[in-house]
Amino acid sequence: MPEPNEIDIAIVGAGAAGLMAAISAGREAQRRKSPLRIAAFDGARRIGAKILVAGGGRCNVTHHQVGEESYAGGSSNTIRKVLRRFDVEQTVDFFRNMGVKLKREETGKLFPVTDSARTILDALLKAAADAKAELRHPERINAVRRTDGGFLLEGDLGDVRCRRLILACGGKALPKSGSDGAGYAMAKALGHSVTPRVFPALVPLVLEKSCILRSLSGITLHTRIELRSGTGRRLKSFTNSTLCTHFGLSGPSVMDISRYFTAARFEDAEAGLFACWLPDEERSSVDVQLQSLGKRSIGRWLRELLPERLAEAVFETADVDSSTAGHQLGRDARRRFLDALFEMPLPVTSDRGFTHAEVTAGGIPLNEIKASSMASSRCEGLHLCGEICDVDGRIGGYNFQWAWASGHVAGIHTVDSLIG
Ligand SMILES: Cc1cc2nc3c(=O)[nH]c(=O)nc-3n(C[C@H](O)[C@H](O)[C@H](O)COP(=O)(O)OP(=O)(O)OC[C@H]3O[C@@H](n4cnc5c(N)ncnc54)[C@H](O)[C@@H]3O)c2cc1C
C-alpha cells in the first residue's frame, strides 16, 4: 500500500481550474480502469470562494461565443488551441451531465438556471468526489521541489510526494480567496519564469480627487471608453455600461479596458482614457443637431440624452453655459462641448489593486507551456492551468472558460503521461 502522502497526481489549488483538473484526471483514470491516487490541495479556509462570489453570486460560467480575441496575455495561437480542446459546448454538456442547466442571457453570458453560484460549486465538488479525486483543505503547500521520481511538496500538514504535479494556484486577484501569488514562486522553483509584469486586470479605476465625475456616484450609463497613446493614437475601446463611483469609475467598460490602460502606461506615461457619453451617435451629426437648435438651450437638449448631473459635468468640463441657446453657441464653445461629450479625458491616477481586481494580467509565459497538454516545457511531470498562466479574459465568463479548458487539458494529460 502506498503511504497516505504518496500520490500519483497532486494538484495545488482547488479553484475552478484545479477542480476541473481533478475531475478530468479522476474520470480519465476511471475510464482507463487505472486506480491512480489523485488529490487537490487548497490552503483557503473556504473552498471555492471565488466561484461563489463570481458574477455577483450567480457565477457567469462561460460565454456563448468564446474566441482567443477576447483574451490578452500570451500568444493568442496557444490560447485558441487550448480553448478548442474544451469548448463552450463541452462546458455546457459537462455541467448538464452533472444536473446543472445553464441559461444564456441577452449579453451572451451563461449562468446556472438557479442563478446561484452555489449550484456550480456543489456540482464541481460532487463530481470530484465521484471521480475519486481527494480534496484536501485547508492544506496549504508552501514549497515544491523536483525529486527523482517526481516532486516533493512541503505542506502545512507535512510533506507529500507525487509523480505528477499540476499547479493551479491562480494569480493574485482577490487575495483573501486564497490566491496570493504563491504559485509563481513554486513555478519559478521548478524552472519557469514569470512575465516581467504581473498586475490587476478587470479592475475599477481611481480618478483624480478633483475630477467632477467622482461627484456622480451611482450614475450608470452606456458609454464608450477609449484608450489613446500619448500621441493620440486610438489603441483600444470598449462600449458597455460605465458606473460612476465615489472613487472614480467601474462597470464592464472600465473593467475591460483597465488592463490595456495599465499596460500602455508602463510604456507611455502620457497614454490616457477618454469617455464618449453618446456612443451611439456620430459627432458630426450631433454637431449638425446643435447648429439647428435655434432658440432652444443646449441644456434642455442635453438633459433629454444624459442624466442631469452628468449633463452638468459635461457643461463644466466644456466650460460652456447650459442656458446658451443653440444659435448663440459659438464655434469654439461648440467644439469644447463636443469634445466633452465625445472624448472627455479621464484623469486616472491608479487602479484599485488586486483586492478589487477580478483577474491577474501576466503570469507563467505561455511559451513555456505546451498547448496540447498544458505540460511545462521546463520541468518534466509538471502541468499548469488557469489564472497562473499569462492569460486574462474580458468580462463575460471568459476567465472561467479558460480555467475549465486548461484544467481539463492538464487533468487528462497527467493521466495520459502516467499510463501511456
Ligand atoms: C469578484 C470576482 C468575480 C468574478 N466573476 C467571474 C465571472 O462571473 N466569470 C468569469 O469567467 N470569471 C470571473 N472571475 C474570474 C475567475 O473567478 C477566475 O479567473 C478563476 O476563478 C481562476 O481560476 P483558477 O482556478 O485558476 O484560480 P483561483 O480561482 O484563484 O483558485 C486558485 C486556488 O489555489 C489556492 N492556492 C493558491 N496558492 C496555494 C498554495 N500555496 N497551496 C494550496 N492552495 C493554494 C487558492 O486558495 C485558490 O483556491 C471573477 C473573479 C473575481 C475576483
Short mmCIF file of C-alpha atoms and ligand atoms in Angstrom, two decimals:
data_model
loop_
_atom_site.label_atom_id
_atom_site.label_comp_id
_atom_site.label_asym_id
_atom_site.label_seq_id
_atom_site.Cartn_x
_atom_site.Cartn_y
_atom_site.Cartn_z
CA MET A 1 0.00 0.00 0.00
CA PRO A 2 1.37 3.46 -0.80
CA GLU A 3 1.87 5.87 2.09
CA PRO A 4 -1.03 8.36 2.53
CA ASN A 5 1.24 11.13 1.39
CA GLU A 6 2.38 9.33 -1.75
CA ILE A 7 0.18 10.49 -4.54
CA ASP A 8 0.15 9.92 -8.27
CA ILE A 9 -1.23 13.29 -9.28
CA ALA A 10 -1.17 16.26 -6.92
CA ILE A 11 -2.98 19.45 -7.81
CA VAL A 12 -2.06 22.59 -5.92
CA GLY A 13 -5.10 24.86 -5.84
CA ALA A 14 -8.73 23.77 -5.94
CA GLY A 15 -10.33 26.76 -7.58
CA ALA A 16 -12.10 26.50 -10.94
CA ALA A 17 -9.04 25.23 -12.83
CA GLY A 18 -7.80 22.89 -10.09
CA LEU A 19 -11.23 21.32 -9.54
CA MET A 20 -11.67 20.81 -13.26
CA ALA A 21 -8.19 19.24 -13.48
CA ALA A 22 -9.03 16.92 -10.57
CA ILE A 23 -12.37 15.87 -12.10
CA SER A 24 -10.91 15.32 -15.57
CA ALA A 25 -7.93 13.36 -14.23
CA GLY A 26 -10.16 11.26 -11.98
CA ARG A 27 -12.63 10.47 -14.75
CA GLU A 28 -9.87 9.65 -17.20
CA ALA A 29 -8.24 7.31 -14.70
CA GLN A 30 -11.62 5.61 -14.10
CA ARG A 31 -12.28 5.35 -17.83
CA ARG A 32 -8.94 3.65 -18.30
CA LYS A 33 -9.51 1.47 -15.25
CA SER A 34 -6.34 2.73 -13.67
CA PRO A 35 -6.64 3.35 -9.93
CA LEU A 36 -4.48 6.44 -9.65
CA ARG A 37 -4.33 8.41 -6.44
CA ILE A 38 -5.31 11.98 -7.19
CA ALA A 39 -5.51 14.80 -4.65
CA ALA A 40 -6.16 18.52 -4.88
CA PHE A 41 -4.75 20.70 -2.09
CA ASP A 42 -6.14 24.08 -1.19
CA GLY A 43 -4.89 26.40 1.52
CA ALA A 44 -8.04 28.52 1.72
CA ARG A 45 -10.34 28.28 4.71
CA ARG A 46 -13.35 28.41 2.40
CA ILE A 47 -13.17 26.26 -0.69
CA GLY A 48 -14.31 27.79 -3.97
CA ALA A 49 -14.63 31.32 -2.57
CA LYS A 50 -14.01 32.88 -5.96
CA ILE A 51 -16.62 30.71 -7.67
CA LEU A 52 -19.15 31.73 -5.03
CA VAL A 53 -18.60 35.48 -5.48
CA ALA A 54 -18.36 35.30 -9.27
CA GLY A 55 -20.93 37.07 -11.37
CA GLY A 56 -22.39 38.80 -8.32
CA GLY A 57 -23.07 35.44 -6.67
CA ARG A 58 -24.68 33.98 -9.82
CA CYS A 59 -21.42 32.68 -11.42
CA ASN A 60 -21.07 33.62 -15.05
CA VAL A 61 -19.79 30.18 -16.06
CA THR A 62 -18.92 30.94 -19.67
CA HIS A 63 -19.95 32.96 -22.72
CA HIS A 64 -21.83 31.60 -25.71
CA GLN A 65 -19.09 32.80 -28.03
CA VAL A 66 -15.53 32.35 -26.87
CA GLY A 67 -12.57 33.09 -29.08
CA GLU A 68 -8.96 33.99 -28.46
CA GLU A 69 -9.68 37.63 -29.38
CA SER A 70 -11.40 38.04 -26.00
CA TYR A 71 -8.16 37.36 -24.15
CA ALA A 72 -4.91 39.17 -23.53
CA GLY A 73 -1.53 37.96 -22.33
CA GLY A 74 0.44 35.25 -24.10
CA SER A 75 0.22 34.00 -27.66
CA SER A 76 -3.35 34.02 -28.98
CA ASN A 77 -2.47 30.98 -31.05
CA THR A 78 -1.81 28.97 -27.89
CA ILE A 79 -4.94 30.34 -26.24
CA ARG A 80 -7.02 29.29 -29.25
CA LYS A 81 -5.55 25.78 -29.26
CA VAL A 82 -6.35 25.28 -25.58
CA LEU A 83 -9.87 26.72 -25.88
CA ARG A 84 -10.61 24.41 -28.80
CA ARG A 85 -9.71 21.36 -26.73
CA PHE A 86 -12.61 22.06 -24.39
CA ASP A 87 -15.06 24.48 -25.94
CA VAL A 88 -18.26 26.16 -24.76
CA GLU A 89 -20.43 23.29 -25.97
CA GLN A 90 -18.36 20.86 -23.92
CA THR A 91 -18.64 23.16 -20.91
CA VAL A 92 -22.42 23.25 -21.26
CA ASP A 93 -22.52 19.44 -21.61
CA PHE A 94 -20.14 18.99 -18.71
CA PHE A 95 -22.45 20.91 -16.40
CA ARG A 96 -25.63 19.42 -17.87
CA ASN A 97 -24.32 15.91 -17.21
CA MET A 98 -23.91 16.91 -13.58
CA GLY A 99 -27.51 18.09 -13.46
CA VAL A 100 -26.71 21.80 -13.84
CA LYS A 101 -28.59 23.55 -16.61
CA LEU A 102 -27.13 26.79 -17.92
CA LYS A 103 -29.14 29.64 -19.44
CA ARG A 104 -27.89 32.21 -21.89
CA GLU A 105 -28.72 35.83 -21.17
CA GLU A 106 -29.10 38.63 -23.70
CA THR A 107 -25.46 39.64 -23.24
CA GLY A 108 -24.35 36.15 -24.32
CA LYS A 109 -23.26 35.26 -20.79
CA LEU A 110 -24.19 31.84 -19.43
CA PHE A 111 -25.38 31.37 -15.84
CA PRO A 112 -26.87 28.43 -13.97
CA VAL A 113 -30.68 28.50 -14.23
CA THR A 114 -30.75 28.61 -10.42
CA ASP A 115 -28.95 31.99 -10.55
CA SER A 116 -26.80 30.67 -7.73
CA ALA A 117 -23.04 30.13 -7.81
CA ARG A 118 -23.52 27.56 -5.06
CA THR A 119 -25.05 25.21 -7.68
CA ILE A 120 -21.82 25.35 -9.65
CA LEU A 121 -19.51 24.81 -6.71
CA ASP A 122 -21.61 21.97 -5.27
CA ALA A 123 -21.68 20.21 -8.64
CA LEU A 124 -17.90 20.50 -9.02
CA LEU A 125 -17.23 19.19 -5.52
CA LYS A 126 -19.58 16.25 -6.04
CA ALA A 127 -18.02 15.48 -9.42
CA ALA A 128 -14.54 15.49 -7.87
CA ALA A 129 -15.69 13.09 -5.15
CA ASP A 130 -17.40 10.83 -7.73
CA ALA A 131 -14.20 10.80 -9.76
CA LYS A 132 -12.35 9.68 -6.61
CA ALA A 133 -10.20 12.80 -6.57
CA GLU A 134 -9.45 13.65 -2.96
CA LEU A 135 -9.93 17.24 -1.84
CA ARG A 136 -7.53 18.20 0.92
CA HIS A 137 -8.26 21.51 2.58
CA PRO A 138 -7.30 23.60 4.31
CA GLU A 139 -3.86 22.29 3.45
CA ARG A 140 -1.51 24.84 2.04
CA ILE A 141 1.55 23.86 0.04
CA ASN A 142 4.45 26.14 0.89
CA ALA A 143 7.17 24.89 -1.44
CA VAL A 144 7.80 22.31 -4.14
CA ARG A 145 10.94 20.51 -5.22
CA ARG A 146 11.75 18.20 -8.12
CA THR A 147 12.88 14.76 -6.97
CA ASP A 148 14.00 11.61 -8.78
CA GLY A 149 10.58 10.13 -9.36
CA GLY A 150 8.52 13.31 -9.31
CA PHE A 151 8.03 16.09 -6.77
CA LEU A 152 8.17 16.75 -3.07
CA LEU A 153 5.56 19.19 -1.77
CA GLU A 154 6.11 20.82 1.58
CA GLY A 155 2.69 21.35 3.05
CA ASP A 156 1.26 22.73 6.26
CA LEU A 157 0.38 19.22 7.30
CA GLY A 158 3.65 17.58 6.25
CA ASP A 159 5.44 16.52 3.12
CA VAL A 160 3.69 14.97 0.15
CA ARG A 161 5.33 13.06 -2.68
CA CYS A 162 3.75 12.92 -6.10
CA ARG A 163 4.62 11.64 -9.56
CA ARG A 164 2.84 14.39 -11.48
CA LEU A 165 2.11 17.90 -10.34
CA ILE A 166 -0.48 20.38 -11.59
CA LEU A 167 -0.05 23.97 -10.46
CA ALA A 168 -3.50 25.61 -10.40
CA CYS A 169 -2.84 28.23 -7.73
CA GLY A 170 -4.44 31.15 -9.59
CA GLY A 171 -2.90 34.61 -9.68
CA LYS A 172 -3.11 37.47 -7.21
CA ALA A 173 -6.65 38.76 -7.67
CA LEU A 174 -8.88 38.79 -4.60
CA PRO A 175 -6.10 37.55 -2.28
CA LYS A 176 -8.49 36.86 0.59
CA SER A 177 -9.88 33.99 -1.51
CA GLY A 178 -6.50 32.24 -1.10
CA SER A 179 -4.86 33.26 -4.38
CA ASP A 180 -1.92 35.33 -3.24
CA GLY A 181 0.63 34.70 -5.98
CA ALA A 182 2.39 31.84 -4.15
CA GLY A 183 2.12 29.73 -7.28
CA TYR A 184 4.59 31.93 -9.12
CA ALA A 185 7.37 31.13 -6.62
CA MET A 186 6.63 27.41 -6.94
CA ALA A 187 6.71 27.59 -10.73
CA LYS A 188 9.98 29.52 -10.55
CA ALA A 189 11.48 26.91 -8.24
CA LEU A 190 10.74 24.38 -10.98
CA GLY A 191 12.49 26.35 -13.70
CA HIS A 192 9.76 28.67 -15.02
CA SER A 193 9.89 32.39 -15.44
CA VAL A 194 7.11 34.86 -14.68
CA THR A 195 6.23 37.71 -17.05
CA PRO A 196 8.12 40.91 -16.11
CA ARG A 197 4.80 42.47 -15.11
CA VAL A 198 2.01 40.96 -13.08
CA PHE A 199 -0.78 43.45 -12.49
CA PRO A 200 -4.50 43.74 -11.74
CA ALA A 201 -6.94 43.30 -14.63
CA LEU A 202 -10.72 43.73 -14.73
CA VAL A 203 -10.31 46.33 -12.03
CA PRO A 204 -12.08 49.64 -11.27
CA LEU A 205 -10.09 52.82 -11.83
CA VAL A 206 -9.46 55.74 -9.48
CA LEU A 207 -9.87 59.30 -10.78
CA GLU A 208 -8.14 62.42 -9.51
CA LYS A 209 -9.80 63.77 -6.37
CA SER A 210 -10.81 66.97 -8.13
CA CYS A 211 -12.47 65.17 -11.05
CA ILE A 212 -16.14 66.12 -11.26
CA LEU A 213 -17.14 62.57 -12.22
CA ARG A 214 -16.40 61.48 -8.64
CA SER A 215 -19.39 63.51 -7.51
CA LEU A 216 -21.71 61.49 -9.76
CA SER A 217 -21.63 58.35 -7.65
CA GLY A 218 -24.41 55.95 -8.63
CA ILE A 219 -24.85 57.04 -12.24
CA THR A 220 -24.65 54.13 -14.70
CA LEU A 221 -24.58 54.78 -18.40
CA HIS A 222 -23.91 53.09 -21.73
CA THR A 223 -20.55 54.61 -22.67
CA ARG A 224 -17.52 54.09 -24.87
CA ILE A 225 -14.19 54.19 -23.04
CA GLU A 226 -11.23 54.63 -25.33
CA LEU A 227 -7.50 54.23 -24.73
CA ARG A 228 -5.19 56.52 -26.64
CA SER A 229 -1.43 56.74 -26.75
CA GLY A 230 0.31 59.96 -25.72
CA THR A 231 0.41 60.92 -29.38
CA GLY A 232 -3.34 60.41 -29.73
CA ARG A 233 -3.34 57.03 -31.45
CA ARG A 234 -6.52 55.07 -30.70
CA LEU A 235 -5.37 51.82 -29.12
CA LYS A 236 -8.46 50.09 -27.77
CA SER A 237 -12.04 50.82 -26.84
CA PHE A 238 -14.91 49.12 -25.06
CA THR A 239 -18.56 50.15 -25.27
CA ASN A 240 -20.61 48.95 -22.36
CA SER A 241 -22.06 50.23 -19.15
CA THR A 242 -19.94 52.57 -17.01
CA LEU A 243 -20.59 53.21 -13.36
CA CYS A 244 -19.51 56.43 -11.62
CA THR A 245 -18.42 55.82 -8.04
CA HIS A 246 -17.10 57.88 -5.14
CA PHE A 247 -13.51 56.93 -6.09
CA GLY A 248 -13.78 57.00 -9.88
CA LEU A 249 -15.16 54.58 -12.44
CA SER A 250 -16.24 50.97 -12.57
CA GLY A 251 -18.58 48.84 -14.68
CA PRO A 252 -17.75 46.47 -17.55
CA SER A 253 -16.41 49.09 -20.00
CA VAL A 254 -13.90 50.36 -17.44
CA MET A 255 -13.01 46.93 -16.06
CA ASP A 256 -12.41 45.62 -19.58
CA ILE A 257 -10.12 48.45 -20.59
CA SER A 258 -8.23 48.62 -17.27
CA ARG A 259 -5.53 46.09 -18.14
CA TYR A 260 -4.86 47.72 -21.52
CA PHE A 261 -4.60 51.11 -19.83
CA THR A 262 -2.17 49.84 -17.19
CA ALA A 263 -0.08 48.02 -19.80
CA ALA A 264 0.03 51.13 -22.01
CA ARG A 265 1.06 53.33 -19.07
CA PHE A 266 4.09 51.10 -18.38
CA GLU A 267 5.43 52.12 -21.78
CA ASP A 268 3.89 55.55 -22.29
CA ALA A 269 3.27 57.84 -19.31
CA GLU A 270 1.03 60.03 -21.48
CA ALA A 271 -1.36 57.27 -22.55
CA GLY A 272 -4.86 58.14 -21.42
CA LEU A 273 -8.52 57.21 -21.34
CA PHE A 274 -11.38 59.17 -22.88
CA ALA A 275 -15.11 58.78 -22.36
CA CYS A 276 -17.72 59.14 -25.07
CA TRP A 277 -21.08 59.68 -23.37
CA LEU A 278 -23.10 59.27 -26.58
CA PRO A 279 -21.57 56.11 -28.07
CA ASP A 280 -24.44 55.51 -30.47
CA GLU A 281 -24.21 58.98 -32.03
CA GLU A 282 -21.81 60.38 -34.60
CA ARG A 283 -20.02 63.53 -33.55
CA SER A 284 -20.67 65.12 -36.93
CA SER A 285 -24.43 64.56 -36.76
CA VAL A 286 -24.61 65.90 -33.20
CA ASP A 287 -22.70 68.92 -34.46
CA VAL A 288 -25.41 69.44 -37.09
CA GLN A 289 -28.15 68.96 -34.48
CA LEU A 290 -26.58 71.61 -32.25
CA GLN A 291 -26.49 74.08 -35.09
CA SER A 292 -30.16 73.57 -35.78
CA LEU A 293 -31.35 74.05 -32.19
CA GLY A 294 -32.26 77.67 -32.80
CA LYS A 295 -33.53 79.30 -29.60
CA ARG A 296 -33.64 76.06 -27.68
CA SER A 297 -30.98 75.88 -24.96
CA ILE A 298 -28.25 73.28 -25.18
CA GLY A 299 -29.01 72.42 -21.54
CA ARG A 300 -32.58 71.34 -22.36
CA TRP A 301 -31.34 69.42 -25.38
CA LEU A 302 -28.66 67.50 -23.45
CA ARG A 303 -30.87 66.70 -20.46
CA GLU A 304 -33.01 64.61 -22.77
CA LEU A 305 -29.97 62.47 -23.57
CA LEU A 306 -27.98 62.24 -20.35
CA PRO A 307 -28.73 62.13 -16.62
CA GLU A 308 -28.94 65.70 -15.29
CA ARG A 309 -25.85 65.51 -13.06
CA LEU A 310 -23.74 64.10 -15.86
CA ALA A 311 -25.01 66.77 -18.25
CA GLU A 312 -23.85 69.39 -15.73
CA ALA A 313 -20.43 67.71 -15.57
CA VAL A 314 -20.21 67.90 -19.36
CA PHE A 315 -21.02 71.64 -19.32
CA GLU A 316 -18.48 72.25 -16.57
CA THR A 317 -15.76 70.31 -18.40
CA ALA A 318 -16.53 72.18 -21.63
CA ASP A 319 -16.73 75.49 -19.80
CA VAL A 320 -20.00 76.24 -21.57
CA ASP A 321 -23.14 77.71 -20.01
CA SER A 322 -26.04 75.27 -20.25
CA SER A 323 -28.54 78.10 -20.78
CA THR A 324 -26.86 79.07 -24.04
CA ALA A 325 -29.32 78.92 -26.94
CA GLY A 326 -28.22 76.74 -29.85
CA HIS A 327 -27.94 79.67 -32.26
CA GLN A 328 -25.73 81.55 -29.77
CA LEU A 329 -23.23 78.76 -29.35
CA GLY A 330 -20.02 79.93 -30.97
CA ARG A 331 -17.71 77.68 -32.93
CA ASP A 332 -15.10 77.33 -30.18
CA ALA A 333 -17.68 76.63 -27.50
CA ARG A 334 -19.36 74.07 -29.75
CA ARG A 335 -16.03 72.28 -30.26
CA ARG A 336 -15.34 72.24 -26.49
CA PHE A 337 -18.86 70.95 -25.85
CA LEU A 338 -18.49 68.18 -28.44
CA ASP A 339 -15.08 67.29 -27.01
CA ALA A 340 -16.57 66.91 -23.54
CA LEU A 341 -19.39 64.78 -24.92
CA PHE A 342 -17.36 62.58 -27.24
CA GLU A 343 -13.86 62.49 -25.77
CA MET A 344 -13.85 63.64 -22.18
CA PRO A 345 -10.37 62.97 -20.75
CA LEU A 346 -10.45 60.75 -17.69
CA PRO A 347 -7.74 61.72 -15.18
CA VAL A 348 -6.94 58.21 -13.90
CA THR A 349 -4.44 58.11 -11.03
CA SER A 350 -4.37 54.36 -10.37
CA ASP A 351 -6.40 51.20 -10.32
CA ARG A 352 -7.99 49.72 -7.21
CA GLY A 353 -5.38 46.98 -6.90
CA PHE A 354 -5.58 43.23 -6.59
CA THR A 355 -8.07 43.41 -3.72
CA HIS A 356 -10.70 44.73 -6.13
CA ALA A 357 -9.49 43.03 -9.33
CA GLU A 358 -11.31 40.10 -10.87
CA VAL A 359 -8.28 38.66 -12.58
CA THR A 360 -4.50 38.89 -12.93
CA ALA A 361 -2.65 40.07 -16.03
CA GLY A 362 0.69 38.31 -16.52
CA GLY A 363 1.90 35.03 -15.07
CA ILE A 364 3.71 31.99 -16.40
CA PRO A 365 4.52 32.69 -20.08
CA LEU A 366 2.59 30.52 -22.49
CA ASN A 367 5.73 29.79 -24.49
CA GLU A 368 6.88 27.70 -21.52
CA ILE A 369 3.74 25.55 -21.68
CA LYS A 370 2.62 23.04 -24.34
CA ALA A 371 -0.89 23.86 -25.54
CA SER A 372 -1.66 20.22 -26.34
CA SER A 373 -1.26 19.07 -22.73
CA MET A 374 -0.66 22.16 -20.55
CA ALA A 375 2.62 20.42 -19.71
CA SER A 376 5.59 22.51 -18.75
CA SER A 377 8.37 22.60 -21.28
CA ARG A 378 10.75 23.49 -18.45
CA CYS A 379 10.08 20.71 -15.99
CA GLU A 380 9.07 17.15 -16.77
CA GLY A 381 5.95 15.96 -14.98
CA LEU A 382 4.66 19.46 -14.27
CA HIS A 383 1.45 20.90 -15.75
CA LEU A 384 -0.06 24.34 -15.25
CA CYS A 385 -3.60 25.62 -15.73
CA GLY A 386 -5.93 28.51 -15.00
CA GLU A 387 -5.09 32.03 -13.99
CA ILE A 388 -1.49 31.23 -13.02
CA CYS A 389 -0.81 31.28 -16.78
CA ASP A 390 -0.26 34.53 -18.65
CA VAL A 391 -3.87 34.73 -19.87
CA ASP A 392 -6.63 37.13 -18.85
CA GLY A 393 -10.02 37.41 -20.46
CA ARG A 394 -12.74 40.01 -20.77
CA ILE A 395 -15.71 40.23 -18.50
CA GLY A 396 -18.39 37.76 -19.55
CA GLY A 397 -17.37 34.25 -18.49
CA TYR A 398 -14.14 34.13 -20.49
CA ASN A 399 -11.89 33.65 -17.47
CA PHE A 400 -13.83 30.64 -16.25
CA GLN A 401 -13.83 29.19 -19.76
CA TRP A 402 -10.03 29.42 -19.74
CA ALA A 403 -9.97 27.72 -16.33
CA TRP A 404 -12.30 24.89 -17.48
CA ALA A 405 -10.44 24.33 -20.76
CA SER A 406 -6.89 24.49 -19.43
CA GLY A 407 -7.81 22.50 -16.30
CA HIS A 408 -9.43 19.79 -18.40
CA VAL A 409 -6.44 19.51 -20.73
CA ALA A 410 -3.99 19.38 -17.81
CA GLY A 411 -6.05 16.75 -15.96
CA ILE A 412 -6.42 14.39 -18.92
CA HIS A 413 -2.78 14.61 -19.89
CA THR A 414 -1.31 13.95 -16.48
CA VAL A 415 -3.16 10.63 -16.53
CA ASP A 416 -2.07 10.01 -20.09
CA SER A 417 1.55 10.65 -19.22
CA LEU A 418 1.36 8.13 -16.36
CA ILE A 419 -0.38 5.26 -18.09
CA GLY A 420 0.51 5.98 -21.71
C1 LIG B 1 -15.09 39.05 -7.64
C2 LIG B 1 -14.79 38.18 -8.83
C3 LIG B 1 -15.78 37.84 -9.71
C4 LIG B 1 -15.51 37.06 -10.83
N1 LIG B 1 -16.52 36.72 -11.66
C5 LIG B 1 -16.25 35.96 -12.75
C6 LIG B 1 -17.31 35.50 -13.60
O1 LIG B 1 -18.50 35.71 -13.30
N2 LIG B 1 -16.98 34.82 -14.72
C7 LIG B 1 -15.67 34.50 -15.03
O2 LIG B 1 -15.42 33.89 -16.07
N3 LIG B 1 -14.66 34.86 -14.22
C8 LIG B 1 -14.93 35.57 -13.08
N4 LIG B 1 -13.90 35.89 -12.24
C9 LIG B 1 -12.55 35.40 -12.55
C10 LIG B 1 -12.44 33.90 -12.19
O3 LIG B 1 -13.01 33.72 -10.91
C11 LIG B 1 -11.00 33.43 -12.19
O4 LIG B 1 -10.36 33.75 -13.38
C12 LIG B 1 -10.91 31.93 -11.97
O5 LIG B 1 -11.55 31.60 -10.75
C13 LIG B 1 -9.48 31.45 -11.93
O6 LIG B 1 -9.47 30.12 -11.56
P1 LIG B 1 -8.14 29.42 -11.01
O7 LIG B 1 -8.58 28.10 -10.51
O8 LIG B 1 -7.07 29.49 -12.00
O9 LIG B 1 -7.68 30.33 -9.79
P2 LIG B 1 -8.41 30.63 -8.40
O10 LIG B 1 -9.86 30.59 -8.55
O11 LIG B 1 -7.78 31.86 -7.91
O12 LIG B 1 -8.03 29.39 -7.49
C14 LIG B 1 -6.73 29.15 -7.01
C15 LIG B 1 -6.81 28.32 -5.75
O13 LIG B 1 -5.49 27.95 -5.36
C16 LIG B 1 -5.40 28.02 -3.98
N5 LIG B 1 -3.98 28.20 -3.63
C17 LIG B 1 -3.17 29.22 -4.01
N6 LIG B 1 -1.93 29.02 -3.52
C18 LIG B 1 -1.97 27.86 -2.83
C19 LIG B 1 -1.00 27.11 -2.09
N7 LIG B 1 0.26 27.54 -1.97
N8 LIG B 1 -1.37 25.96 -1.51
C20 LIG B 1 -2.65 25.49 -1.62
N9 LIG B 1 -3.62 26.17 -2.29
C21 LIG B 1 -3.28 27.32 -2.89
C22 LIG B 1 -6.27 29.18 -3.58
O14 LIG B 1 -6.71 29.07 -2.25
C23 LIG B 1 -7.42 29.08 -4.58
O15 LIG B 1 -8.50 28.35 -4.06
C24 LIG B 1 -14.17 36.63 -11.08
C25 LIG B 1 -13.17 36.93 -10.17
C26 LIG B 1 -13.46 37.70 -9.04
C27 LIG B 1 -12.35 38.01 -8.07
#
